[in-house]
Coordinates of C-alpha atoms (C1' of nucleotides) in Angstrom, one line a residue:
Chain W
X14 CA -0.1 -0.3 0.1
X15 CA 2.1 2.7 -1.3
X16 CA 0.9 6.3 -1.1
X17 CA 1.2 7.3 -4.7
X18 CA -0.8 4.1 -5.8
X19 CA -3.2 4.3 -2.9
X20 CA -4.2 7.8 -3.1
X21 CA -5.1 7.7 -7.0
X22 CA -6.8 4.7 -6.6
X23 CA -9.4 6.8 -4.0
X24 CA -9.7 9.6 -6.7
X25 CA -10.4 7.2 -9.3
X26 CA -13.2 5.4 -7.3
X27 CA -14.9 8.7 -6.7
X28 CA -13.4 9.3 -3.7
X29 CA -12.0 12.6 -2.5
X30 CA -8.5 13.1 -1.5
X31 CA -8.0 16.2 2.0
X32 CA -4.8 16.7 4.1
X33 CA -7.7 14.6 6.6
X34 CA -7.1 11.6 5.0
X35 CA -3.8 11.6 4.0
X36 CA -2.8 12.0 7.3
X37 CA -4.7 8.7 8.1
X38 CA -2.6 6.6 5.1
X39 CA 0.7 8.6 6.3
X40 CA 0.3 6.9 9.2
X41 CA -1.0 3.9 8.1
X42 CA 2.5 3.4 6.0
X43 CA 5.2 5.4 8.2
X44 CA 5.4 3.0 10.7
X45 CA 7.3 -0.2 13.0
X46 CA 4.8 -2.1 14.1
X47 CA 2.2 -2.6 11.2
X48 CA -1.5 -3.3 13.8
X49 CA -2.8 -0.6 14.6
X50 CA -5.9 0.6 16.6
X51 CA -8.0 3.4 15.5
X52 CA -7.4 5.9 18.4
X53 CA -3.5 5.3 17.3
X54 CA -4.2 6.1 14.1
X55 CA -5.7 9.1 15.2
X56 CA -2.9 9.7 17.3
X57 CA -0.6 9.4 15.2
X58 CA -2.7 11.7 12.2
X59 CA -2.6 14.6 14.9
X60 CA 0.8 15.1 14.3
X61 CA 0.4 16.2 10.9
X62 CA -3.8 17.5 10.7
X63 CA -3.6 18.4 14.9
X64 CA -7.5 19.0 13.9
X65 CA -8.0 15.8 12.5
X66 CA -11.6 14.0 14.4
X67 CA -12.2 10.5 16.0
X68 CA -15.1 10.5 13.9
X69 CA -13.6 11.3 10.1
X70 CA -10.7 8.6 11.3
X71 CA -13.2 5.8 11.6
X72 CA -15.5 7.3 8.5
X73 CA -12.0 7.0 6.8
X74 CA -11.1 3.3 8.3
X75 CA -13.4 1.6 7.6
X76 CA -14.0 2.9 4.0
X77 CA -11.3 1.5 2.8
X78 CA -11.7 -2.1 5.4
X79 CA -15.2 -2.2 2.5
X80 CA -12.5 -1.3 0.2
X81 CA -10.7 -4.2 0.6
X82 CA -7.0 -1.9 1.0
X83 CA -6.9 -2.8 4.9
X84 CA -7.8 -5.4 6.7
X85 CA -9.5 -5.6 10.1
X86 CA -8.6 -7.9 13.3
X87 CA -10.0 -8.7 15.9
X88 CA -8.4 -11.0 19.2
X89 CA -9.3 -11.3 22.4
X90 CA -12.3 -9.3 22.7
X91 CA -9.3 -6.3 22.5
X92 CA -10.6 -3.2 20.4
X93 CA -10.4 -3.5 15.7
X94 CA -6.9 -3.4 13.9
X95 CA -6.5 -2.1 10.8
X96 CA -3.6 -4.4 8.7
X97 CA -2.8 -2.3 5.8
X98 CA -0.8 -5.8 4.0
X99 CA -4.8 -6.6 2.3
X100 CA -3.3 -6.7 -0.9
X101 CA -1.1 -10.0 0.5
X102 CA -2.3 -13.0 1.4
X103 CA -1.0 -14.1 5.0
X104 CA -1.6 -14.8 8.9
X105 CA -0.8 -13.7 11.9
X106 CA 1.2 -14.8 14.9
X107 CA -0.3 -13.9 18.7
X108 CA 2.3 -13.3 21.0
X109 CA 1.1 -14.4 24.3
X110 CA 3.6 -11.7 26.2
X111 CA 3.7 -8.4 24.8
X112 CA 0.7 -8.7 23.0
X113 CA 2.2 -8.2 18.9
X114 CA 0.8 -9.5 16.7
X115 CA 2.5 -10.7 13.1
X116 CA 2.5 -11.4 10.4
X117 CA 3.5 -15.0 9.1
X118 CA 2.8 -17.0 6.2
X119 CA 3.3 -20.7 7.1
X120 CA 3.7 -24.0 4.9
X121 CA 1.6 -26.7 4.5
X122 CA -2.0 -25.4 4.6
X123 CA -2.8 -27.1 0.5
X124 CA -4.0 -29.3 2.8
X125 CA -6.4 -28.5 5.0
X126 CA -9.6 -29.0 4.6
X127 CA -13.3 -29.7 5.6
X128 CA -14.8 -33.1 5.6
X129 CA -17.9 -31.2 6.8
X130 CA -20.5 -30.3 4.4
X131 CA -19.6 -26.0 4.8
X132 CA -18.7 -24.2 1.6
X133 CA -14.9 -22.0 2.6
X134 CA -14.6 -19.1 0.9
X135 CA -11.7 -18.3 3.0
X136 CA -9.9 -19.5 6.3
X137 CA -7.5 -17.4 8.9
X138 CA -5.2 -19.2 10.7
X139 CA -4.0 -17.4 14.1
X140 CA -0.9 -19.1 15.6
X141 CA -0.7 -18.0 19.4
X142 CA 3.1 -18.6 21.2
X143 CA 6.3 -17.2 21.6
X144 CA 7.7 -13.8 19.9
X145 CA 11.1 -14.4 19.0
X146 CA 12.1 -11.5 21.0
X147 CA 10.0 -12.7 24.2
X148 CA 12.3 -16.0 23.4
X149 CA 15.9 -14.8 23.2
X150 CA 14.1 -12.5 26.8
X151 CA 12.6 -15.2 29.1
X152 CA 14.0 -17.8 30.6
X153 CA 11.0 -19.8 29.3
Chain Z
X3 CA -19.1 -29.9 30.1
X4 CA -21.1 -31.8 31.9
X5 CA -23.3 -30.3 34.9
X6 CA -22.5 -32.6 38.1
X7 CA -18.9 -32.5 36.4
X8 CA -18.7 -29.3 36.7
X9 CA -20.4 -28.5 39.8
X10 CA -18.1 -30.5 41.1
X11 CA -14.7 -29.3 39.8
X12 CA -15.7 -26.2 40.4
X13 CA -16.1 -27.1 44.8
X14 CA -12.7 -29.3 44.6
X15 CA -11.0 -25.9 43.8
X16 CA -12.8 -23.7 46.0
X17 CA -15.2 -22.1 44.3
X18 CA -18.9 -21.6 45.6
X19 CA -22.1 -23.5 44.2
X20 CA -24.6 -20.8 44.3
X21 CA -28.2 -20.9 42.8
X22 CA -26.9 -17.8 40.5
X23 CA -24.1 -20.3 38.6
X24 CA -26.4 -23.5 38.6
X25 CA -28.3 -21.1 36.0
X26 CA -25.4 -19.4 34.4
X27 CA -24.4 -23.7 33.6
X28 CA -27.6 -24.5 32.5
X29 CA -27.7 -21.8 30.1
X30 CA -24.6 -23.4 28.6
X31 CA -25.8 -26.3 28.1
X32 CA -29.9 -26.7 27.3
X33 CA -29.2 -24.8 23.8
X34 CA -29.6 -25.1 20.3
X35 CA -26.1 -22.8 18.9
X36 CA -23.5 -23.5 21.7
X37 CA -21.7 -20.0 20.2
X38 CA -23.9 -17.7 23.0
X39 CA -22.9 -13.8 23.7
X40 CA -22.9 -13.0 28.1
X41 CA -26.3 -11.2 27.3
X42 CA -27.6 -14.3 25.9
X43 CA -26.6 -16.4 28.2
X44 CA -27.9 -13.5 31.2
X45 CA -31.6 -14.2 29.8
X46 CA -31.5 -17.4 29.6
X47 CA -29.8 -17.4 33.0
X48 CA -32.5 -14.8 34.2
X49 CA -35.6 -18.1 32.5
X50 CA -34.5 -19.9 36.2
X51 CA -33.4 -17.6 38.3
X52 CA -35.1 -13.9 38.3
X53 CA -32.1 -12.2 40.5
X54 CA -29.1 -12.8 38.7
X55 CA -27.3 -10.0 37.5
X56 CA -25.4 -9.0 34.8
X57 CA -21.7 -8.7 35.7
X58 CA -22.5 -11.9 38.4
X59 CA -23.0 -13.6 34.8
X60 CA -19.8 -12.2 33.4
X61 CA -17.9 -12.9 36.7
X62 CA -18.7 -16.6 36.5
X63 CA -18.0 -16.4 32.8
X64 CA -14.7 -15.1 32.9
X65 CA -14.3 -17.5 36.2
X66 CA -14.4 -19.9 33.7
X67 CA -12.7 -19.4 31.1
X68 CA -9.7 -18.4 33.6
X69 CA -10.0 -21.8 34.6
X70 CA -9.7 -23.3 30.9
X71 CA -13.8 -24.8 31.5
X72 CA -15.1 -22.1 28.9
X73 CA -13.2 -20.2 25.4
X74 CA -14.1 -16.6 24.7
X75 CA -14.1 -16.4 20.8
X76 CA -14.1 -12.6 19.1
X77 CA -15.0 -12.8 15.0
X78 CA -14.7 -9.2 13.7
X79 CA -14.7 -6.8 16.2
X80 CA -18.3 -8.6 17.6
X81 CA -19.3 -9.2 21.6
X82 CA -17.2 -11.8 23.2
X83 CA -19.1 -16.0 23.1
X84 CA -18.6 -18.1 25.3
X85 CA -17.9 -21.4 23.8
X86 CA -18.1 -24.5 25.9
X87 CA -16.9 -27.3 24.1
X88 CA -13.5 -26.3 25.5
X89 CA -12.1 -30.3 26.1
X90 CA -11.8 -31.4 22.6
X91 CA -10.1 -29.7 20.4
X92 CA -12.0 -27.9 17.4
X93 CA -12.0 -24.9 15.2
X94 CA -14.7 -22.4 13.7
X95 CA -16.7 -21.6 10.8
X96 CA -18.3 -18.3 10.9
X97 CA -21.4 -18.2 8.3
X98 CA -20.9 -15.0 5.7
X99 CA -25.0 -15.1 4.9
X100 CA -26.6 -16.0 8.7
X101 CA -23.1 -15.7 11.2
X102 CA -24.1 -18.5 13.4
X103 CA -20.7 -19.9 14.4
X104 CA -19.7 -23.9 13.8
X105 CA -17.2 -26.2 15.9
X106 CA -15.0 -27.8 13.0
X107 CA -12.3 -30.6 12.5
X108 CA -10.7 -30.0 9.8
X109 CA -8.5 -32.3 8.7
X110 CA -4.5 -32.4 7.3
X111 CA -3.4 -29.9 10.1
X112 CA -0.3 -31.6 10.1
X113 CA 1.3 -30.5 8.1
X114 CA 0.9 -25.9 8.4
X115 CA 4.3 -25.3 10.5
X116 CA 5.9 -21.4 10.9
X117 CA 9.4 -20.9 9.0
X118 CA 9.4 -18.0 10.8
X119 CA 11.8 -18.0 14.4
X120 CA 8.0 -18.1 15.8
X121 CA 7.6 -20.9 19.3
X122 CA 3.6 -22.1 18.2
X123 CA 2.0 -24.1 21.4
X124 CA -1.3 -23.1 20.1
X125 CA -3.1 -22.9 16.6
X126 CA -6.2 -21.3 15.7
X127 CA -8.5 -21.8 12.3
X128 CA -11.2 -19.3 10.9
X129 CA -12.8 -20.8 8.6
X130 CA -15.5 -18.7 6.4
X131 CA -17.9 -19.2 3.8
X132 CA -21.6 -20.5 3.4
X133 CA -22.9 -22.6 5.9
X134 CA -24.8 -25.7 4.4
X135 CA -28.2 -24.5 5.6
X136 CA -27.5 -21.3 3.8
X137 CA -25.9 -22.8 0.8
X138 CA -29.2 -25.4 0.4
X139 CA -31.3 -21.2 0.6
X140 CA -29.1 -19.9 -1.9
X141 CA -28.9 -19.5 -5.7
X142 CA -25.3 -18.7 -5.0
Chain X
dC9 C1' -22.0 24.2 -7.8
dT10 C1' -23.2 20.0 -5.4
dA11 C1' -21.6 16.1 -3.9
dT12 C1' -19.3 14.9 -0.7
dA13 C1' -16.5 15.2 3.9
dT14 C1' -15.4 16.5 8.4
dG15 C1' -16.6 18.2 12.9
dC16 C1' -18.3 18.0 17.0
dA17 C1' -21.0 16.4 21.0
dA18 C1' -24.7 12.9 22.1
dA19 C1' -25.4 8.2 22.2
dA20 C1' -24.4 2.9 22.0
dG21 C1' -23.0 -1.4 23.4
dC22 C1' -20.7 -4.1 26.0
dT23 C1' -17.7 -4.7 29.7
dT24 C1' -15.5 -4.0 34.5
dT25 C1' -16.0 -2.1 38.7
dG26 C1' -16.7 -0.4 43.9
dC27 C1' -18.8 -1.0 47.6
dA28 C1' -22.1 -2.6 50.5
dT29 C1' -24.8 -6.7 52.0
dA30 C1' -26.1 -12.1 51.5
dT31 C1' -24.8 -16.2 51.8
dT32 C1' -21.5 -20.0 51.5
dC33 C1' -19.0 -23.5 53.8
Chain B
dG28 C1' -17.5 -16.7 61.7
dA29 C1' -14.5 -16.0 57.8
dA30 C1' -13.9 -16.0 53.7
dT31 C1' -16.6 -15.5 49.2
dA32 C1' -20.1 -14.2 46.1
dT33 C1' -24.1 -10.3 44.5
dG34 C1' -26.7 -6.5 42.8
dC35 C1' -26.5 -2.0 41.7
dA36 C1' -25.6 2.1 39.8
dA37 C1' -21.6 3.7 37.5
dA38 C1' -18.0 4.5 35.0
dG39 C1' -15.0 2.6 31.0
dC40 C1' -13.5 1.7 26.0
dT41 C1' -14.6 1.9 21.0
dT42 C1' -17.3 2.1 18.0
dT43 C1' -21.0 5.0 15.5
dT44 C1' -24.0 8.2 14.1
dG45 C1' -27.0 13.1 13.2
dC46 C1' -26.4 17.3 11.5
dA47 C1' -25.2 22.1 10.9
dT48 C1' -20.6 23.2 8.7
dA49 C1' -16.6 23.4 5.3
dT50 C1' -14.4 21.7 1.4
dA51 C1' -12.9 19.2 -2.8
dG52 C1' -13.7 18.5 -7.9

DNA sequence: CTATATGCAAAAGCTTTGCATATTC
DNA sequence: GAATATGCAAAGCTTTTGCATATAG
């Protein structure tokens, strides 16, 4: 999700480009960890456009999710996390110690199937355990 | 999760058995669909013990989750669902049409692995698509 | 100029909390 | 009788909504 293609895509689809939306896009790009809550995104966006309101941030994020540019994730009843890595198929690893979410690309998924009469269209995997950093730090 | 063993286990661990808790246990057992929100459980519990408060229902459910007797699930930012089928390993199917959650037992999971340095302790799968009933009804 | 986005402030939904009272063991 | 559970009501957090105003195209 680069800034250029992104804003272009917006314009193409008849969405207006405003300073507020640009700030939200920037927040989604310029960061280390790539799973942010709406509030974290709001916070980052305000450092660029101080007047941006929470409502606008939510509006923009929901719009992006509807368009499939962003994926919304929830873990353990927490707030929704927004994942800009929507174009590239991947799954998630939740660290039991620091709570961090990493994108992962598991192998061997081809074998997974359902014997029941369910028509599967999509599959989401959540791995849980220790992230590499926590594993290095802890004695466990 | 039978009523007997359940109450026994509670007592054994020093938890007190009250009419309210019994009503919550009953709500978790006597139902068709087995993924209920706290509010649905409260509603069912009140039909047995009308005075039971929401707080007590939440307290009880949280206690059970901490003890591993119940699994807490969240999908798509919705309210927490409680799954009494915690002893038996299984995964979930979310119907895109009716939103129903089914327990499923996929095959071929043995092959799934992570090449990254993550220590996986648990794996949760969420299948999405059409449940058999919706598939039968719709033309899709 | 018109359609759309914004901001504000209020409200909605789910869950937790504090504390006095009641109850189990 | 002591430790624990309950109920109530208030508060906390995340997210949505309504509407007047501002602004992009």
